[in-house]
Amino acid sequence: MMRTRPLKVALLGCGVVGSEVARIMTTHADDLAARIGAPVELAGVAVRRPDKVREGIDPALITTDATALVKRGDIDVVVEVIGGIEPARTLITTAFEHGASVVSANKALLAQDGAALHAAAERSGRDLYYEAAVGGAIPLIRPLRESLAGDKVNRVLGIVNGTTNFILDKMDSTGAGYQEALDEATALGYAEADPTADVEGFDAAAKAAILAGIAFHTRVRLDDVHREGMTEVTASDFASAKQMGCTIKLLAICERAADGASVTARVHPAMIPLSHPLASVRGAYNAVFVESEAAGRLMFYGPGAGGSPTASAVLGDLVAVCRNRLNGATGPGESAYAALPVSPMGDVVTRYHISLDVADKPGVLAQVATVFAEHGVSIDTVRQQGKDQSSSRSGEAGNEGEASLVVVTHRATDAALGGTVEALRKLDTVRGVASIMRVEGE
Ligand code: NDP
Ligand code: HSE
């Protein structure tokens, strides 16, 4: 039976994502009504610039007073696609206080204040859904929250930022410069309002915090996530990666410790073998591996950014939340019962690719190898190539040139690797540490 009184939706934000949400709500109104069991009506659209032309949206719905919109009292669902911390946080809590459920795409806010927002939703007996916050169109939050609720997830690893994947892919495949690729990603609507959030890894770290919290049933905040951006990745890093049969991706990696007593969450650029499925994730696509005890390895893949893909996830949440409302029910809330501590980056175990500029003379390799051994870091491979052979015949006694030494290690803790690099820097024969890159996915 179709209910005739429509469910009223307040749309907060009508930018890249919000405009697509409004478009799909309008063009698919009949299908949405049939799937939900009641019509859904756009009751108001809050924006910053009221005079901007917004195609397909009744100008009478536009307001700059988002607070008044969420306080109206007749709003069933608030869709928050403004982004950032404030006023989004206050608007969402106000929405709960006034009886609305909330759908949001705001990973920054959820990573920072997810616990408080979940608590506010629970107090008001309303839903908080945020599928679009991680992985754009890819169903990821709901599979983790619901489909895998009976399993034990041990690892989540993937590419969760479309902008940086777009840039790295362009740099690797076309040799494009960093700024040129970033400008293109911004023009395509992939980047955050401040793209620093993308390129410095804050956006991916927020997503890692959300994923780790849901996957491990614990609370992981943005500050718990080790974060390194991709602005330092150079063409020469890509060349080194190629020599190893690898490419470079910005990865988010959330792991349960082997003893199950703690978790880690990190975001950083890493080399991955070209044979790994993540290596072939192109453009603004995202891909996430979830490894769980019973299911084994699952891969989620799809468009990770952009207005229309993200709106798809928002609309999916809207339908779910509306159905819950009609049934007088709510979906799952926060599950943080495991209360696992988040271990520091030093405890993370992985492999490393280290590029050193060294004096090209007898004994240097042995010196370098000794430093690795002293810190308990086992070397897998070493490759040396001459760098500056024009002024001297390198390698000959009394003719000291410079060489590039590339060391790839076996698995070691980040703390041990850090100690090794610190000691290497103190060697007279090590002229510089050109790059350190973790190697994942093997
Ligand atoms: P935009 O910057 O394109 O849009 C933001 C919208 O919010 C604009 O319509 C803006 O109004 C409005 N706005 C800003 N401040 C206020 C305010 N104080 N009161 C009312 N309205 C306000 O952002 P996106 O659409 O790209 O992103 C929205 C959210 O979705 C963010 O949380 C983002 O992280 C998330 N997201 C984005 C994805 C993407 O690919 N773009 C993918 C996944 C998630 P005006 O139009 O007048 O400027
Ligand atoms: N700026 C984000 C990205 C949007 O590039 O992945 C999707 O969350």
Coordinates of C-alpha atoms and ligand atoms in Angstrom, one line a residue:
M1 CA 0.0 0.0 0.0
M2 CA 1.3 3.4 -1.0
R3 CA 1.1 6.1 1.8
T4 CA -0.1 9.3 0.3
R5 CA 1.4 11.8 2.7
P6 CA 4.9 12.4 1.4
L7 CA 8.1 12.0 3.5
K8 CA 9.7 15.4 3.6
V9 CA 13.4 15.8 2.9
A10 CA 15.6 18.8 3.8
L11 CA 18.7 19.0 1.6
L12 CA 21.6 20.8 3.2
G13 CA 24.0 21.7 0.4
C14 CA 23.5 21.7 -3.3
G15 CA 27.0 21.5 -4.7
V16 CA 28.6 18.7 -6.6
V17 CA 26.8 16.0 -4.6
G18 CA 23.7 17.8 -3.5
S19 CA 22.7 18.9 -7.0
E20 CA 22.8 15.3 -8.2
V21 CA 20.8 14.2 -5.2
A22 CA 18.1 16.7 -6.0
R23 CA 18.2 15.7 -9.7
I24 CA 17.7 12.0 -9.0
M25 CA 15.1 12.7 -6.4
T26 CA 13.1 14.6 -9.0
T27 CA 13.7 12.4 -12.1
H28 CA 13.2 9.1 -10.2
A29 CA 10.4 10.3 -7.9
D30 CA 7.9 7.6 -9.0
D31 CA 10.4 4.7 -8.6
L32 CA 11.6 6.0 -5.3
A33 CA 8.0 6.3 -4.0
A34 CA 7.3 2.8 -5.2
R35 CA 10.4 1.4 -3.5
I36 CA 9.8 3.2 -0.3
G37 CA 6.0 2.9 -0.1
A38 CA 5.5 6.7 0.1
P39 CA 6.3 9.7 -2.0
V40 CA 9.4 11.7 -1.1
E41 CA 9.2 15.4 -1.3
L42 CA 12.1 17.9 -1.4
A43 CA 10.9 20.3 1.3
G44 CA 13.8 22.8 1.2
V45 CA 17.4 23.2 0.0
A46 CA 19.9 25.1 2.1
V47 CA 22.8 26.8 0.3
R48 CA 25.3 29.6 0.9
R49 CA 24.7 31.5 -2.3
P50 CA 20.9 31.8 -2.9
D51 CA 21.2 33.6 -6.2
K52 CA 23.2 30.9 -8.0
V53 CA 21.2 29.3 -10.8
R54 CA 20.3 25.7 -9.8
E55 CA 18.9 23.8 -12.7
G56 CA 15.8 21.7 -12.0
I57 CA 15.3 23.1 -8.5
D58 CA 12.3 25.2 -7.6
P59 CA 13.8 28.6 -6.5
A60 CA 11.1 28.7 -3.8
L61 CA 12.8 25.8 -2.0
I62 CA 16.2 27.6 -1.7
T63 CA 17.1 29.1 1.6
T64 CA 20.2 30.3 3.3
D65 CA 18.7 29.5 6.7
A66 CA 19.7 25.9 7.2
T67 CA 18.9 26.0 10.9
A68 CA 15.3 27.1 10.4
L69 CA 14.9 24.4 7.7
V70 CA 16.0 21.6 10.1
K71 CA 13.9 23.1 12.9
R72 CA 10.7 23.2 10.9
G73 CA 9.3 20.1 12.8
D74 CA 7.8 18.4 9.7
I75 CA 11.1 17.2 8.2
D76 CA 11.5 13.4 8.1
V77 CA 15.0 13.2 6.7
V78 CA 17.8 15.7 6.6
V79 CA 20.4 15.0 3.9
E80 CA 23.7 16.8 4.9
V81 CA 26.0 17.4 1.9
I82 CA 27.6 20.7 3.0
G83 CA 30.8 19.1 4.3
G84 CA 33.3 20.2 7.0
I85 CA 32.7 20.3 10.7
E86 CA 30.6 23.4 11.3
P87 CA 27.8 24.2 10.7
A88 CA 27.2 20.6 9.6
R89 CA 27.7 19.1 13.1
T90 CA 25.2 21.5 14.8
L91 CA 22.7 21.1 11.9
I92 CA 22.8 17.3 12.3
T93 CA 22.3 17.3 16.0
T94 CA 19.5 19.9 15.6
A95 CA 17.9 17.6 13.1
F96 CA 17.9 14.7 15.5
E97 CA 16.5 17.0 18.3
H98 CA 13.6 17.9 15.9
G99 CA 12.8 14.3 15.0
A100 CA 14.5 13.9 11.7
S101 CA 16.7 11.0 10.6
V102 CA 20.0 12.0 8.9
V103 CA 21.9 10.9 5.8
S104 CA 25.3 12.4 5.4
A105 CA 28.4 12.1 3.1
N106 CA 30.6 13.9 5.6
K107 CA 33.6 11.7 6.4
A108 CA 35.5 14.5 8.0
L109 CA 32.8 15.1 10.6
L110 CA 32.0 11.4 11.1
A111 CA 35.7 10.6 11.7
Q112 CA 36.0 13.4 14.2
D113 CA 32.6 13.2 16.0
G114 CA 31.0 9.9 14.9
A115 CA 30.5 8.7 18.4
A116 CA 28.7 11.8 19.5
L117 CA 26.5 11.9 16.4
H118 CA 25.6 8.2 16.8
A119 CA 24.7 8.9 20.5
A120 CA 22.5 11.8 19.3
A121 CA 20.8 9.6 16.8
E122 CA 20.1 6.9 19.4
R123 CA 18.8 9.4 21.9
S124 CA 16.3 10.7 19.4
G125 CA 15.4 7.2 18.1
R126 CA 16.4 8.2 14.6
D127 CA 18.8 6.9 11.9
L128 CA 22.3 8.1 11.0
Y129 CA 23.4 6.7 7.6
Y130 CA 26.5 7.6 5.7
E131 CA 27.3 5.2 2.9
A132 CA 28.5 8.0 0.7
A133 CA 31.2 9.0 3.2
V134 CA 33.5 6.2 2.1
G135 CA 34.2 5.0 -1.4
G136 CA 31.7 7.2 -3.3
A137 CA 29.2 4.9 -5.0
I138 CA 30.7 1.6 -3.6
P139 CA 28.5 -0.2 -1.1
L140 CA 31.0 -0.6 1.8
I141 CA 29.5 0.8 5.0
R142 CA 26.3 -1.3 4.8
P143 CA 28.2 -4.6 3.9
L144 CA 30.5 -4.0 6.9
R145 CA 27.7 -2.9 9.3
E146 CA 25.2 -5.5 8.2
S147 CA 26.3 -8.2 5.8
L148 CA 29.5 -9.0 7.7
A149 CA 28.1 -8.4 11.2
G150 CA 28.3 -12.2 11.9
D151 CA 32.0 -12.5 10.7
K152 CA 35.3 -11.3 12.1
V153 CA 37.1 -8.8 9.9
N154 CA 40.8 -8.8 10.3
R155 CA 42.0 -6.4 7.7
V156 CA 40.7 -3.6 5.4
L157 CA 43.1 -2.4 2.7
G158 CA 42.4 -0.2 -0.2
I159 CA 42.3 2.9 -2.3
V160 CA 39.7 5.2 -0.7
N161 CA 40.5 8.6 -2.2
G162 CA 39.5 9.2 -5.9
T163 CA 41.4 12.5 -6.3
T164 CA 44.8 11.1 -5.3
N165 CA 44.3 7.9 -7.3
F166 CA 43.4 10.1 -10.3
I167 CA 46.6 12.2 -9.8
L168 CA 48.9 9.2 -9.2
D169 CA 47.4 7.3 -12.1
K170 CA 48.0 10.4 -14.4
M171 CA 51.6 10.8 -13.2
D172 CA 52.3 7.2 -13.7
S173 CA 50.6 6.6 -17.0
T174 CA 51.0 9.9 -18.9
G175 CA 53.9 11.5 -17.0
A176 CA 51.5 14.5 -16.2
G177 CA 52.7 16.9 -13.5
Y178 CA 51.2 16.9 -10.1
Q179 CA 49.5 20.3 -10.3
E180 CA 48.1 19.7 -13.7
A181 CA 46.5 16.4 -12.6
L182 CA 45.2 18.0 -9.4
D183 CA 43.5 20.8 -11.3
E184 CA 41.8 18.3 -13.6
A185 CA 40.5 16.3 -10.6
T186 CA 39.2 19.5 -9.0
A187 CA 37.4 20.5 -12.2
L188 CA 35.8 17.0 -12.4
G189 CA 34.3 17.5 -8.9
Y190 CA 36.4 14.8 -7.2
A191 CA 38.5 17.0 -4.8
E192 CA 37.3 18.3 -1.5
A193 CA 36.6 22.1 -1.1
D194 CA 40.2 22.3 0.1
P195 CA 42.1 19.7 -1.9
T196 CA 44.8 19.6 0.8
A197 CA 42.4 17.2 2.5
D198 CA 42.9 14.9 -0.4
V199 CA 46.6 15.2 -1.3
E200 CA 47.8 15.3 2.4
G201 CA 45.8 12.2 3.2
F202 CA 43.3 13.7 5.6
D203 CA 40.3 12.5 3.6
A204 CA 41.6 9.0 3.3
A205 CA 42.5 9.0 7.0
A206 CA 38.9 10.0 7.9
K207 CA 37.7 7.2 5.7
A208 CA 40.2 4.7 7.3
A209 CA 38.9 5.8 10.8
I210 CA 35.3 5.1 9.8
L211 CA 36.1 1.8 8.2
A212 CA 38.3 0.6 11.1
G213 CA 35.6 1.5 13.6
I214 CA 32.9 -0.4 11.8
A215 CA 35.0 -3.3 10.8
F216 CA 36.6 -4.0 14.2
H217 CA 33.6 -2.8 16.3
T218 CA 35.7 -0.3 18.1
R219 CA 36.1 3.4 18.1
V220 CA 38.8 4.8 15.9
R221 CA 39.1 8.6 15.5
L222 CA 40.9 10.6 12.8
D223 CA 43.8 11.4 15.2
D224 CA 44.3 7.6 15.7
V225 CA 45.2 7.2 12.0
H226 CA 48.8 7.5 10.9
R227 CA 48.7 9.8 7.9
E228 CA 51.1 10.6 5.1
G229 CA 50.0 12.4 2.0
M230 CA 51.2 11.9 -1.6
T231 CA 52.7 15.3 -2.4
E232 CA 56.2 14.0 -2.0
V233 CA 55.8 11.2 -4.6
T234 CA 58.0 12.0 -7.5
A235 CA 58.6 10.7 -11.1
S236 CA 61.7 9.0 -9.8
D237 CA 59.7 7.1 -7.2
F238 CA 57.5 5.8 -10.1
A239 CA 60.7 4.8 -12.0
S240 CA 62.0 2.9 -8.9
A241 CA 58.6 1.3 -8.5
K242 CA 58.6 0.2 -12.2
Q243 CA 62.0 -1.4 -11.8
M244 CA 60.5 -3.5 -9.0
G245 CA 57.5 -4.4 -11.1
C246 CA 55.3 -2.2 -8.9
T247 CA 53.3 1.0 -9.1
I248 CA 52.5 3.6 -6.3
K249 CA 49.1 4.1 -4.7
L250 CA 47.8 6.0 -1.7
L251 CA 46.5 3.2 0.5
A252 CA 44.4 3.1 3.6
I253 CA 45.2 0.0 5.7
C254 CA 43.3 -1.0 8.9
E255 CA 44.5 -4.2 10.7
R256 CA 43.7 -6.2 13.7
A257 CA 46.9 -7.2 15.6
A258 CA 47.8 -10.9 15.3
D259 CA 46.8 -11.4 19.0
G260 CA 43.5 -9.6 18.4
A261 CA 44.1 -7.2 21.3
S262 CA 44.6 -4.0 19.3
V263 CA 44.2 -2.4 15.9
T264 CA 46.2 -0.1 13.6
A265 CA 45.0 2.3 11.0
R266 CA 47.2 4.1 8.5
V267 CA 47.3 6.0 5.2
H268 CA 50.4 6.5 3.2
P269 CA 51.7 6.0 -0.4
A270 CA 53.0 2.5 -1.0
M271 CA 54.4 0.4 -3.8
I272 CA 52.2 -2.5 -4.8
P273 CA 53.0 -5.1 -7.4
L274 CA 51.6 -4.6 -10.9
S275 CA 50.0 -8.0 -10.5
H276 CA 47.9 -6.9 -7.5
P277 CA 44.3 -5.9 -8.3
L278 CA 44.8 -2.5 -6.7
A279 CA 47.5 -1.7 -9.2
S280 CA 44.9 -1.6 -12.0
V281 CA 42.5 0.8 -10.2
R282 CA 42.5 3.8 -12.5
G283 CA 41.3 7.4 -12.4
A284 CA 39.0 8.3 -9.5
Y285 CA 38.0 4.7 -8.9
N286 CA 38.3 3.2 -5.5
A287 CA 38.8 -0.4 -4.4
V288 CA 38.8 -1.9 -1.0
F289 CA 39.8 -5.4 0.2
V290 CA 38.1 -6.7 3.3
E291 CA 39.6 -9.8 4.8
S292 CA 37.5 -11.7 7.3
E293 CA 37.8 -15.0 9.1
A294 CA 34.9 -16.8 7.6
A295 CA 34.3 -15.1 4.3
G296 CA 38.0 -14.8 3.3
R297 CA 38.9 -12.0 0.9
L298 CA 36.2 -9.7 -0.5
M299 CA 36.9 -6.9 -3.0
F300 CA 34.7 -3.8 -3.4
Y301 CA 35.3 -1.7 -6.4
G302 CA 33.7 1.3 -8.2
P303 CA 33.6 5.0 -8.7
G304 CA 35.0 6.6 -5.6
A305 CA 34.1 10.3 -6.1
G306 CA 32.0 12.6 -8.2
G307 CA 28.5 14.0 -8.0
S308 CA 26.5 11.3 -9.6
P309 CA 28.2 8.2 -8.1
T310 CA 28.1 9.8 -4.6
A311 CA 24.5 10.7 -5.0
S312 CA 23.7 7.1 -5.8
A313 CA 25.0 6.1 -2.3
V314 CA 23.1 9.0 -0.7
L315 CA 19.9 8.0 -2.4
G316 CA 20.4 4.4 -1.3
D317 CA 20.6 5.6 2.3
L318 CA 17.6 7.9 1.8
V319 CA 15.5 4.9 0.7
A320 CA 16.7 2.8 3.6
V321 CA 16.0 5.5 6.1
C322 CA 12.6 6.3 4.7
R323 CA 11.6 2.6 4.8
N324 CA 12.8 2.5 8.5
R325 CA 10.7 5.5 9.2
L326 CA 7.5 4.1 7.7
N327 CA 8.1 0.8 9.7
G328 CA 8.7 2.8 12.9
A329 CA 12.2 1.2 13.0
T330 CA 15.8 2.2 12.9
G331 CA 18.8 0.6 11.3
P332 CA 22.0 -0.4 13.2
G333 CA 23.7 2.2 15.3
E334 CA 27.3 2.4 16.4
S335 CA 28.9 -0.9 17.4
A336 CA 32.0 -0.1 19.5
Y337 CA 31.7 -2.8 22.2
A338 CA 35.1 -4.3 21.4
A339 CA 36.8 -1.1 22.7
L340 CA 40.2 -2.1 21.2
P341 CA 43.2 0.2 21.7
V342 CA 44.7 1.7 18.5
S343 CA 48.5 0.9 18.4
P344 CA 51.0 3.4 17.2
M345 CA 52.6 3.3 13.7
G346 CA 55.8 1.9 15.2
D347 CA 54.1 -1.4 15.8
V348 CA 53.0 -1.8 12.1
V349 CA 54.9 -4.6 10.3
T350 CA 55.5 -4.3 6.6
R351 CA 58.3 -4.2 3.9
Y352 CA 60.2 -1.2 2.8
H353 CA 61.9 0.2 -0.3
I354 CA 64.7 2.6 0.6
S355 CA 66.7 4.7 -1.8
L356 CA 70.1 5.9 -0.5
D357 CA 72.7 8.2 -2.1
V358 CA 76.0 6.8 -1.0
A359 CA 79.7 7.2 -1.6
D360 CA 80.7 4.7 -4.3
K361 CA 83.8 3.2 -2.6
P362 CA 84.8 -0.1 -1.0
G363 CA 83.1 -1.1 2.2
V364 CA 80.0 1.1 1.9
L365 CA 77.6 -1.7 1.2
A366 CA 78.9 -3.6 4.2
Q367 CA 78.5 -0.5 6.4
V368 CA 74.9 -0.1 5.2
A369 CA 74.1 -3.8 5.7
T370 CA 75.5 -3.7 9.2
V371 CA 73.2 -0.8 10.2
F372 CA 70.2 -2.8 8.9
A373 CA 71.4 -5.9 10.8
E374 CA 71.9 -3.9 14.0
H375 CA 68.3 -2.8 14.0
G376 CA 67.0 -6.3 13.3
V377 CA 65.8 -5.3 9.7
S378 CA 66.5 -8.1 7.3
I379 CA 67.4 -7.2 3.7
D380 CA 65.7 -8.9 0.9
T381 CA 67.4 -7.3 -2.1
V382 CA 70.1 -4.6 -2.8
R383 CA 70.6 -2.9 -6.1
Q384 CA 73.4 -0.4 -6.8
Q385 CA 73.8 1.9 -9.7
G386 CA 76.4 4.6 -10.4
K387 CA 75.0 8.2 -10.2
D388 CA 77.9 10.5 -11.0
Q389 CA 80.5 8.9 -13.1
S390 CA 81.5 11.8 -15.2
S391 CA 84.0 13.4 -12.8
S392 CA 85.7 10.1 -11.8
R393 CA 85.8 6.5 -12.5
S394 CA 83.6 5.4 -9.6
G395 CA 84.5 2.4 -7.6
E396 CA 88.3 2.7 -8.2
A397 CA 90.5 3.3 -5.2
G398 CA 91.0 7.0 -4.7
N399 CA 88.3 7.8 -7.2
E400 CA 85.1 8.3 -5.1
G401 CA 81.9 8.8 -7.1
E402 CA 78.4 8.6 -5.8
A403 CA 76.0 5.7 -6.2
S404 CA 72.4 5.1 -5.7
L405 CA 71.7 2.1 -3.4
V406 CA 68.2 0.7 -3.4
V407 CA 67.5 -1.7 -0.5
V408 CA 64.3 -3.7 -0.2
T409 CA 63.7 -5.3 3.2
H410 CA 61.8 -8.2 4.5
R411 CA 59.0 -7.5 6.9
A412 CA 60.0 -5.3 9.9
T413 CA 58.3 -3.0 12.3
D414 CA 58.0 0.7 11.4
A415 CA 59.9 1.5 14.6
A416 CA 62.8 -0.7 13.5
L417 CA 62.9 0.8 10.1
G418 CA 62.8 4.3 11.6
G419 CA 65.8 3.5 13.8
T420 CA 67.7 2.1 10.8
V421 CA 67.1 5.2 8.7
E422 CA 68.2 7.4 11.6
A423 CA 71.4 5.5 11.9
L424 CA 72.0 5.4 8.2
R425 CA 71.7 9.2 8.0
K426 CA 74.6 9.4 10.5
L427 CA 77.0 7.5 8.3
D428 CA 79.6 9.7 6.5
T429 CA 79.2 7.5 3.5
V430 CA 75.5 8.0 3.2
R431 CA 75.0 11.3 1.5
G432 CA 71.2 11.3 1.7
V433 CA 68.1 9.2 2.0
A434 CA 66.4 9.9 -1.3
S435 CA 63.1 8.1 -0.5
I436 CA 61.5 5.6 1.8
M437 CA 58.4 3.8 0.5
R438 CA 56.5 0.9 2.1
V439 CA 55.8 -2.1 0.0
E440 CA 52.3 -3.6 0.4
G441 CA 50.1 -6.2 -1.2
E442 CA 52.5 -9.1 -1.5
Ligands
NDP1 P1 30.5 21.3 -2.7 O1 31.5 22.3 -2.2 O2 30.4 21.1 -4.1 O3 29.0 21.7 -2.1 C1 28.8 22.2 -0.8 C2 27.4 22.8 -0.8 O4 27.2 23.2 0.6 C3 27.2 24.0 -1.7 O5 25.9 23.9 -2.3 C4 27.2 25.2 -0.7 O6 26.4 26.2 -1.1 C5 26.7 24.5 0.5 N1 27.1 25.2 1.8 C6 28.3 25.5 2.2 N2 28.3 26.1 3.4 C7 27.0 26.2 3.7 C8 26.3 26.7 4.8 N3 27.0 27.3 5.8 N4 24.9 26.6 4.8 C9 24.3 26.1 3.8 N5 24.9 25.5 2.7 C10 26.2 25.6 2.7 O7 30.8 20.0 -1.9 P2 30.5 18.5 -2.4 O8 29.2 18.4 -2.9 O9 31.6 18.0 -3.3 O10 30.7 17.7 -1.1 C11 29.6 17.7 -0.1 C12 29.9 16.6 0.9 O11 30.0 15.3 0.3 C13 31.3 16.7 1.7 O12 31.1 16.3 3.0 C14 32.2 15.8 0.9 O13 33.3 15.4 1.6 C15 31.2 14.7 0.6 N6 31.6 13.9 -0.5 C16 31.9 14.5 -1.7 C17 32.3 13.7 -2.8 C18 32.6 14.3 -4.1 O14 33.1 13.5 -5.0 N7 32.5 15.6 -4.4 C19 32.3 12.2 -2.7 C20 31.9 11.7 -1.4 C21 31.6 12.5 -0.4 P3 26.7 27.0 -2.5 O15 26.2 26.1 -3.6 O16 25.8 28.2 -2.3 O17 28.1 27.3 -2.5
HSE2 N1 37.5 14.1 -2.4 C1 37.1 12.7 -2.2 C2 37.9 11.8 -3.1 C3 35.6 12.6 -2.6 O1 38.6 12.3 -4.0 O2 37.9 10.6 -2.9 C4 35.1 11.2 -2.3 O3 35.0 11.0 -1.0

